[in-house]
Short mmCIF file of C-alpha atoms in Angstrom, two decimals:
data_model
loop_
_atom_site.label_atom_id
_atom_site.label_comp_id
_atom_site.label_asym_id
_atom_site.label_seq_id
_atom_site.Cartn_x
_atom_site.Cartn_y
_atom_site.Cartn_z
CA MET A 530 -22.46 20.96 -28.94
CA SER A 531 -20.44 21.16 -25.77
CA VAL A 532 -20.17 18.39 -23.17
CA THR A 533 -22.33 20.40 -20.77
CA GLN A 534 -25.07 20.93 -23.36
CA GLN A 535 -25.02 17.21 -24.23
CA HIS A 536 -25.31 16.31 -20.56
CA LEU A 537 -28.24 18.66 -20.06
CA LEU A 538 -29.91 17.15 -23.13
CA ASP A 539 -29.34 13.66 -21.73
CA ILE A 540 -30.82 14.67 -18.38
CA HIS A 541 -33.92 16.08 -20.11
CA ARG A 542 -34.30 12.97 -22.26
CA ALA A 543 -33.90 10.66 -19.23
CA ARG A 544 -36.49 12.58 -17.14
CA HIS A 545 -38.88 12.63 -20.08
CA LEU A 546 -38.54 8.87 -20.60
CA GLY A 547 -38.50 8.06 -16.88
CA SER A 548 -35.08 6.44 -16.94
CA PRO A 549 -32.24 7.11 -14.48
CA VAL A 550 -30.25 10.31 -14.96
CA PRO A 551 -26.72 9.73 -16.36
CA PRO A 552 -23.75 10.72 -14.20
CA ALA A 553 -22.16 14.13 -14.73
CA PRO A 554 -19.16 14.25 -17.04
CA GLY A 555 -15.86 13.65 -15.25
CA THR A 556 -17.30 11.89 -12.19
CA GLN A 557 -15.93 8.49 -13.26
CA ASP A 558 -12.46 9.67 -14.45
CA VAL A 559 -10.53 8.24 -11.47
CA ARG A 560 -12.25 4.88 -11.73
CA VAL A 561 -11.59 4.68 -15.45
CA ALA A 562 -7.89 5.50 -14.94
CA ARG A 563 -7.58 2.79 -12.24
CA GLU A 564 -9.30 0.22 -14.50
CA LEU A 565 -7.02 1.12 -17.40
CA ARG A 566 -3.95 0.71 -15.17
CA GLU A 567 -5.18 -2.65 -13.91
CA HIS A 568 -5.92 -3.81 -17.49
CA ARG A 569 -2.38 -2.86 -18.61
CA ARG A 570 -0.90 -4.73 -15.66
CA PHE A 571 -3.01 -7.76 -16.55
CA LEU A 572 -1.81 -7.66 -20.15
CA ALA A 573 1.80 -7.39 -18.93
CA VAL A 574 1.39 -10.50 -16.80
CA LEU A 575 -0.10 -12.40 -19.74
CA ALA A 576 2.84 -11.35 -21.89
CA GLY A 577 5.31 -12.54 -19.27
CA ARG A 578 6.57 -9.08 -18.32
CA PRO A 579 6.73 -7.66 -14.76
CA ALA A 580 3.44 -6.05 -13.83
CA ARG A 581 4.84 -3.35 -11.56
CA GLY A 582 7.68 -0.95 -11.71
CA ARG A 583 8.44 -1.31 -15.42
CA ILE A 584 8.79 2.40 -16.13
CA ARG A 585 10.81 3.10 -13.03
CA HIS A 586 13.12 0.17 -13.81
CA ALA A 587 13.64 1.37 -17.38
CA LEU A 588 14.39 4.93 -16.21
CA ARG A 589 16.84 3.65 -13.65
CA ARG A 590 18.71 1.63 -16.31
CA TRP A 591 18.77 4.63 -18.64
CA LEU A 592 19.92 7.10 -16.03
CA HIS A 593 22.56 4.89 -14.44
CA ARG A 594 24.26 3.47 -17.52
CA ARG A 595 28.01 3.91 -17.57
CA PRO A 596 29.34 6.48 -20.07
CA GLY A 597 32.10 4.17 -21.29
CA LEU A 598 29.68 1.46 -22.40
CA SER A 599 28.42 2.79 -25.68
CA ARG A 600 26.51 0.61 -28.12
CA ARG A 601 28.01 2.36 -31.13
CA PRO A 602 31.07 0.71 -32.68
CA ALA A 603 34.39 2.50 -32.25
CA GLY A 604 35.59 4.59 -35.18
CA ARG A 605 32.28 6.14 -36.10
#
């Protein structure tokens, strides 16, 4: 059963039972993404990590590292 068919079935069931119609699929995607981002920031604060800019900071460190500073031991 596709998402559209399930939604139409839910609408029919809701109308038959007199309950409110469920929202269409995809209408709450932006809100869910925001809540997920806020939850991850909250978990970062609880763990003692910076809540913002973590990915950008890691990319900046990775892209701007000096070529002469290798972590591998010499001779290998």
